[in-house]
mmCIF file of C-alpha atoms in Angstrom:
data_model
loop_
_atom_site.group_PDB
_atom_site.id
_atom_site.type_symbol
_atom_site.label_atom_id
_atom_site.label_comp_id
_atom_site.label_asym_id
_atom_site.label_seq_id
_atom_site.Cartn_x
_atom_site.Cartn_y
_atom_site.Cartn_z
ATOM 1 C CA UNK A 1 52.829 204.831 -41.681
ATOM 2 C CA UNK A 2 55.860 202.962 -41.448
ATOM 3 C CA UNK A 3 57.368 198.898 -42.339
ATOM 4 C CA UNK A 4 59.691 196.739 -42.408
ATOM 5 C CA UNK A 5 60.040 193.792 -45.375
ATOM 6 C CA UNK A 6 62.681 190.899 -44.853
ATOM 7 C CA UNK A 7 63.694 190.522 -48.928
ATOM 8 C CA UNK A 8 64.265 186.764 -47.488
ATOM 9 C CA UNK A 9 62.949 184.000 -44.923
ATOM 10 C CA UNK A 10 65.417 182.367 -45.364
ATOM 11 C CA UNK A 11 69.223 182.610 -46.363
ATOM 12 C CA UNK A 12 71.444 179.608 -45.643
ATOM 13 C CA UNK A 13 74.960 180.031 -46.417
ATOM 14 C CA UNK A 14 78.690 178.047 -45.233
ATOM 15 C CA UNK A 15 81.049 178.926 -42.199
ATOM 16 C CA UNK A 16 83.049 181.264 -42.976
ATOM 17 C CA UNK A 17 81.639 182.669 -45.860
ATOM 18 C CA UNK A 18 80.038 186.450 -45.804
ATOM 19 C CA UNK A 19 76.849 186.921 -44.587
ATOM 20 C CA UNK A 20 74.380 189.216 -46.153
ATOM 21 C CA UNK A 21 70.737 189.972 -44.667
ATOM 22 C CA UNK A 22 68.145 192.260 -46.504
ATOM 23 C CA UNK A 23 65.983 194.098 -45.257
ATOM 24 C CA UNK A 24 63.838 197.485 -46.823
ATOM 25 C CA UNK A 25 61.701 199.976 -44.729
ATOM 26 C CA UNK A 26 59.047 202.313 -45.254
ATOM 27 C CA UNK A 27 58.540 205.359 -42.768
ATOM 28 C CA UNK A 28 57.093 208.762 -42.896
ATOM 29 C CA UNK A 29 59.492 210.225 -40.372
ATOM 30 C CA UNK A 30 62.796 209.918 -39.505
ATOM 31 C CA UNK A 31 62.809 206.836 -38.430
ATOM 32 C CA UNK A 32 65.547 204.788 -35.587
ATOM 33 C CA UNK A 33 66.589 200.880 -37.120
ATOM 34 C CA UNK A 34 67.766 198.387 -35.317
ATOM 35 C CA UNK A 35 68.865 194.111 -35.464
ATOM 36 C CA UNK A 36 67.845 191.899 -33.462
ATOM 37 C CA UNK A 37 68.557 188.272 -33.635
ATOM 38 C CA UNK A 38 66.731 185.233 -31.555
ATOM 39 C CA UNK A 39 68.351 182.119 -30.865
ATOM 40 C CA UNK A 40 65.953 179.220 -30.336
ATOM 41 C CA UNK A 41 63.400 179.415 -27.587
ATOM 42 C CA UNK A 42 65.517 182.115 -26.337
ATOM 43 C CA UNK A 43 64.634 186.367 -25.952
ATOM 44 C CA UNK A 44 65.773 188.388 -28.345
ATOM 45 C CA UNK A 45 68.975 190.156 -28.609
ATOM 46 C CA UNK A 46 69.889 194.137 -29.253
ATOM 47 C CA UNK A 47 72.931 192.707 -32.291
ATOM 48 C CA UNK A 48 73.599 196.762 -33.395
ATOM 49 C CA UNK A 49 71.106 199.807 -33.672
ATOM 50 C CA UNK A 50 71.071 203.364 -36.524
ATOM 51 C CA UNK A 51 70.111 206.721 -35.064
ATOM 52 C CA UNK A 52 71.548 209.069 -37.779
ATOM 53 C CA UNK A 53 74.628 209.560 -36.393
ATOM 54 C CA UNK A 54 76.631 207.065 -38.999
ATOM 55 C CA UNK A 55 75.232 205.790 -42.236
ATOM 56 C CA UNK A 56 77.304 202.259 -41.464
ATOM 57 C CA UNK A 57 76.683 201.183 -37.686
ATOM 58 C CA UNK A 58 79.217 198.259 -36.136
ATOM 59 C CA UNK A 59 77.386 195.381 -33.993
ATOM 60 C CA UNK A 60 77.872 193.134 -31.785
ATOM 61 C CA UNK A 61 80.206 189.781 -33.054
ATOM 62 C CA UNK A 62 81.762 191.235 -35.804
ATOM 63 C CA UNK A 63 77.833 192.440 -37.952
ATOM 64 C CA UNK A 64 77.504 195.640 -39.180
ATOM 65 C CA UNK A 65 74.851 197.021 -40.634
ATOM 66 C CA UNK A 66 74.045 200.608 -43.801
ATOM 67 C CA UNK A 67 71.609 202.755 -43.882
ATOM 68 C CA UNK A 68 70.632 203.791 -46.806
ATOM 69 C CA UNK A 69 68.352 206.295 -47.080
ATOM 70 C CA UNK A 70 67.779 207.163 -51.004
ATOM 71 C CA UNK A 71 67.433 203.038 -51.370
ATOM 72 C CA UNK A 72 65.781 202.721 -48.052
ATOM 73 C CA UNK A 73 67.396 199.793 -46.790
ATOM 74 C CA UNK A 74 69.081 198.643 -43.858
ATOM 75 C CA UNK A 75 70.913 195.938 -44.634
ATOM 76 C CA UNK A 76 72.363 193.618 -42.454
ATOM 77 C CA UNK A 77 76.095 191.431 -42.940
ATOM 78 C CA UNK A 78 78.776 189.612 -41.874
ATOM 79 C CA UNK A 79 82.886 189.245 -43.197
ATOM 80 C CA UNK A 80 82.446 185.653 -41.837
ATOM 81 C CA UNK A 81 80.029 183.370 -40.800
ATOM 82 C CA UNK A 82 80.292 181.722 -37.577
ATOM 83 C CA UNK A 83 78.340 178.044 -36.394
ATOM 84 C CA UNK A 84 77.255 179.999 -34.176
ATOM 85 C CA UNK A 85 75.552 182.659 -35.723
ATOM 86 C CA UNK A 86 72.454 180.391 -36.717
ATOM 87 C CA UNK A 87 68.948 182.128 -35.218
ATOM 88 C CA UNK A 88 65.963 184.139 -36.379
ATOM 89 C CA UNK A 89 67.316 187.915 -37.629
ATOM 90 C CA UNK A 90 64.636 190.523 -36.406
ATOM 91 C CA UNK A 91 64.711 194.186 -38.806
ATOM 92 C CA UNK A 92 62.943 196.412 -36.701
ATOM 93 C CA UNK A 93 62.526 199.952 -37.187
ATOM 94 C CA UNK A 94 60.771 202.543 -34.732
ATOM 95 C CA UNK A 95 58.737 205.449 -34.832
ATOM 96 C CA UNK A 96 59.988 209.159 -33.754
ATOM 97 C CA UNK A 97 56.339 209.826 -34.065
ATOM 98 C CA UNK A 98 53.913 208.557 -32.820
ATOM 99 C CA UNK A 99 53.732 205.959 -30.281
ATOM 100 C CA UNK A 100 57.383 204.310 -31.055
ATOM 101 C CA UNK A 101 55.923 201.242 -30.886
ATOM 102 C CA UNK A 102 58.637 199.350 -32.374
ATOM 103 C CA UNK A 103 57.662 197.709 -35.996
ATOM 104 C CA UNK A 104 58.914 194.017 -36.921
ATOM 105 C CA UNK A 105 59.843 192.644 -39.960
ATOM 106 C CA UNK A 106 58.838 189.371 -40.384
ATOM 107 C CA UNK A 107 61.976 187.332 -39.771
ATOM 108 C CA UNK A 108 65.057 185.757 -42.055
ATOM 109 C CA UNK A 109 66.325 182.462 -40.910
ATOM 110 C CA UNK A 110 70.022 182.148 -40.974
ATOM 111 C CA UNK A 111 71.203 178.562 -41.789
ATOM 112 C CA UNK A 112 75.124 178.215 -41.352
ATOM 113 C CA UNK A 113 76.583 174.572 -42.850
ATOM 114 C CA UNK A 114 79.779 173.194 -41.979
ATOM 115 C CA UNK B 1 73.869 195.134 -17.083
ATOM 116 C CA UNK B 2 71.061 195.156 -19.778
ATOM 117 C CA UNK B 3 69.266 191.806 -17.686
ATOM 118 C CA UNK B 4 65.747 191.535 -17.843
ATOM 119 C CA UNK B 5 64.554 189.356 -16.247
ATOM 120 C CA UNK B 6 61.504 186.699 -16.390
ATOM 121 C CA UNK B 7 59.169 183.731 -14.327
ATOM 122 C CA UNK B 8 58.779 181.284 -15.156
ATOM 123 C CA UNK B 9 60.757 180.184 -18.272
ATOM 124 C CA UNK B 10 58.301 177.017 -19.378
ATOM 125 C CA UNK B 11 54.101 176.968 -18.583
ATOM 126 C CA UNK B 12 51.472 174.447 -19.138
ATOM 127 C CA UNK B 13 48.923 175.236 -18.249
ATOM 128 C CA UNK B 14 44.478 174.449 -18.246
ATOM 129 C CA UNK B 15 41.725 176.406 -19.813
ATOM 130 C CA UNK B 16 40.403 177.310 -16.312
ATOM 131 C CA UNK B 17 43.613 177.410 -14.625
ATOM 132 C CA UNK B 18 45.158 181.057 -12.806
ATOM 133 C CA UNK B 19 48.382 182.052 -13.400
ATOM 134 C CA UNK B 20 50.614 184.703 -13.187
ATOM 135 C CA UNK B 21 53.959 185.884 -15.332
ATOM 136 C CA UNK B 22 56.637 187.853 -14.302
ATOM 137 C CA UNK B 23 59.115 189.874 -14.653
ATOM 138 C CA UNK B 24 62.257 192.166 -13.697
ATOM 139 C CA UNK B 25 64.340 194.752 -14.920
ATOM 140 C CA UNK B 26 67.299 196.735 -12.153
ATOM 141 C CA UNK B 27 67.985 198.777 -15.012
ATOM 142 C CA UNK B 28 66.162 201.926 -14.186
ATOM 143 C CA UNK B 29 64.078 201.754 -17.140
ATOM 144 C CA UNK B 30 60.403 203.263 -16.700
ATOM 145 C CA UNK B 31 58.680 201.241 -19.938
ATOM 146 C CA UNK B 32 58.123 197.786 -19.749
ATOM 147 C CA UNK B 33 56.851 195.694 -22.404
ATOM 148 C CA UNK B 34 55.093 192.914 -23.007
ATOM 149 C CA UNK B 35 54.746 190.833 -26.116
ATOM 150 C CA UNK B 36 53.053 187.922 -27.568
ATOM 151 C CA UNK B 37 55.566 185.862 -30.299
ATOM 152 C CA UNK B 38 53.919 182.781 -31.737
ATOM 153 C CA UNK B 39 56.263 180.178 -33.466
ATOM 154 C CA UNK B 40 58.221 181.385 -36.760
ATOM 155 C CA UNK B 41 56.689 185.152 -35.973
ATOM 156 C CA UNK B 42 57.962 188.049 -34.648
ATOM 157 C CA UNK B 43 56.530 189.206 -31.279
ATOM 158 C CA UNK B 44 53.326 191.013 -31.600
ATOM 159 C CA UNK B 45 52.696 193.903 -29.224
ATOM 160 C CA UNK B 46 50.406 193.469 -26.695
ATOM 161 C CA UNK B 47 50.506 196.105 -23.581
ATOM 162 C CA UNK B 48 53.112 199.087 -22.612
ATOM 163 C CA UNK B 49 53.864 200.573 -19.437
ATOM 164 C CA UNK B 50 55.406 204.011 -18.617
ATOM 165 C CA UNK B 51 56.155 205.221 -15.542
ATOM 166 C CA UNK B 52 53.550 202.786 -13.285
ATOM 167 C CA UNK B 53 50.731 202.929 -16.030
ATOM 168 C CA UNK B 54 49.417 200.890 -18.687
ATOM 169 C CA UNK B 55 49.632 203.249 -22.197
ATOM 170 C CA UNK B 56 48.819 200.987 -24.917
ATOM 171 C CA UNK B 57 46.168 198.244 -25.117
ATOM 172 C CA UNK B 58 46.662 196.273 -28.376
ATOM 173 C CA UNK B 59 42.851 195.483 -27.646
ATOM 174 C CA UNK B 60 44.182 192.075 -25.932
ATOM 175 C CA UNK B 61 41.569 189.948 -24.498
ATOM 176 C CA UNK B 62 40.548 190.252 -21.212
ATOM 177 C CA UNK B 63 41.344 187.045 -20.190
ATOM 178 C CA UNK B 64 44.905 189.020 -20.061
ATOM 179 C CA UNK B 65 45.222 191.089 -17.274
ATOM 180 C CA UNK B 66 48.387 193.188 -16.750
ATOM 181 C CA UNK B 67 50.309 195.073 -13.914
ATOM 182 C CA UNK B 68 52.847 196.703 -13.494
ATOM 183 C CA UNK B 69 53.352 196.981 -8.956
ATOM 184 C CA UNK B 70 56.627 198.955 -9.585
ATOM 185 C CA UNK B 71 58.902 200.572 -11.613
ATOM 186 C CA UNK B 72 61.058 196.751 -11.507
ATOM 187 C CA UNK B 73 58.185 194.581 -12.170
ATOM 188 C CA UNK B 74 55.925 193.737 -14.466
ATOM 189 C CA UNK B 75 53.370 191.220 -14.376
ATOM 190 C CA UNK B 76 51.299 189.580 -16.791
ATOM 191 C CA UNK B 77 48.362 187.594 -15.073
ATOM 192 C CA UNK B 78 46.469 184.505 -17.296
ATOM 193 C CA UNK B 79 42.538 183.880 -16.932
ATOM 194 C CA UNK B 80 40.677 181.229 -19.188
ATOM 195 C CA UNK B 81 42.850 180.992 -21.693
ATOM 196 C CA UNK B 82 42.190 179.567 -25.018
ATOM 197 C CA UNK B 83 44.841 176.980 -26.627
ATOM 198 C CA UNK B 84 45.722 179.338 -29.124
ATOM 199 C CA UNK B 85 47.250 181.493 -26.548
ATOM 200 C CA UNK B 86 49.655 178.978 -26.611
ATOM 201 C CA UNK B 87 53.513 181.044 -27.296
ATOM 202 C CA UNK B 88 56.218 182.624 -26.577
ATOM 203 C CA UNK B 89 55.601 185.669 -24.136
ATOM 204 C CA UNK B 90 58.816 187.989 -23.983
ATOM 205 C CA UNK B 91 58.789 191.203 -21.381
ATOM 206 C CA UNK B 92 60.443 194.003 -22.441
ATOM 207 C CA UNK B 93 62.136 197.869 -21.072
ATOM 208 C CA UNK B 94 63.120 200.885 -22.445
ATOM 209 C CA UNK B 95 64.471 203.693 -20.886
ATOM 210 C CA UNK B 96 61.837 206.230 -21.026
ATOM 211 C CA UNK B 97 59.258 206.371 -24.004
ATOM 212 C CA UNK B 98 58.360 210.557 -22.761
ATOM 213 C CA UNK B 99 61.998 211.560 -22.785
ATOM 214 C CA UNK B 100 61.915 212.122 -26.744
ATOM 215 C CA UNK B 101 65.572 210.302 -26.468
ATOM 216 C CA UNK B 102 65.853 209.320 -30.264
ATOM 217 C CA UNK B 103 65.818 205.556 -30.963
ATOM 218 C CA UNK B 104 65.036 204.589 -27.657
ATOM 219 C CA UNK B 105 66.374 200.751 -27.180
ATOM 220 C CA UNK B 106 63.479 197.760 -25.886
ATOM 221 C CA UNK B 107 65.306 195.087 -24.202
ATOM 222 C CA UNK B 108 64.024 192.459 -24.166
ATOM 223 C CA UNK B 109 63.991 189.021 -21.886
ATOM 224 C CA UNK B 110 64.783 185.561 -22.227
ATOM 225 C CA UNK B 111 60.628 185.242 -22.509
ATOM 226 C CA UNK B 112 58.237 182.356 -20.958
ATOM 227 C CA UNK B 113 56.742 179.422 -22.730
ATOM 228 C CA UNK B 114 53.081 179.004 -22.201
ATOM 229 C CA UNK B 115 51.495 176.325 -23.059
ATOM 230 C CA UNK B 116 47.370 175.899 -22.457
ATOM 231 C CA UNK B 117 45.368 172.750 -22.784
#
């Protein structure tokens, strides 16, 4: 069985300050991990994905995430928040076994203050 | 091009209506998915098609009927829906769930926002 826990339902930062969105996962297999972003009334856009090639993954729009197996974590970071980063962020695990279905975290809403 | 398109963007229907949602991709993907997303919740998987065949049905009520006419198109036929079916319906596609490709990425469309009155 696999699961994803996003540790914060809501994060608020000031524009220009760092962003940290936390994600812990549980998987019986070696997982693939993703971060998706969803702006209001929009579909999901892939930010980045981890598939074991490198533990530090760089994504679009300045986001990156680090896979830490010992901590079962895959936290998303960005050095400097922009107003356009305000959105809902989902951490997602895709198990290598079974149906390869996606398991979504509950989401973190990022608010960026001017 | 990593675009998945969905029509219509918005749909309002009564409980006795019949309507259809349409999804299209031209990335050569052979797996396509329907998800349902309620407000402030993550998407929930409904159906998976692989090579135009239904491979996963997550115990979805029969008032939702999927169809995959060809490898680029995915439809969701709606009939006798309930107000609690109001949600954002998302379509996604991925390369090939049978190839064993590690970390296969799903690409999502913008969704159809459905309101059932």
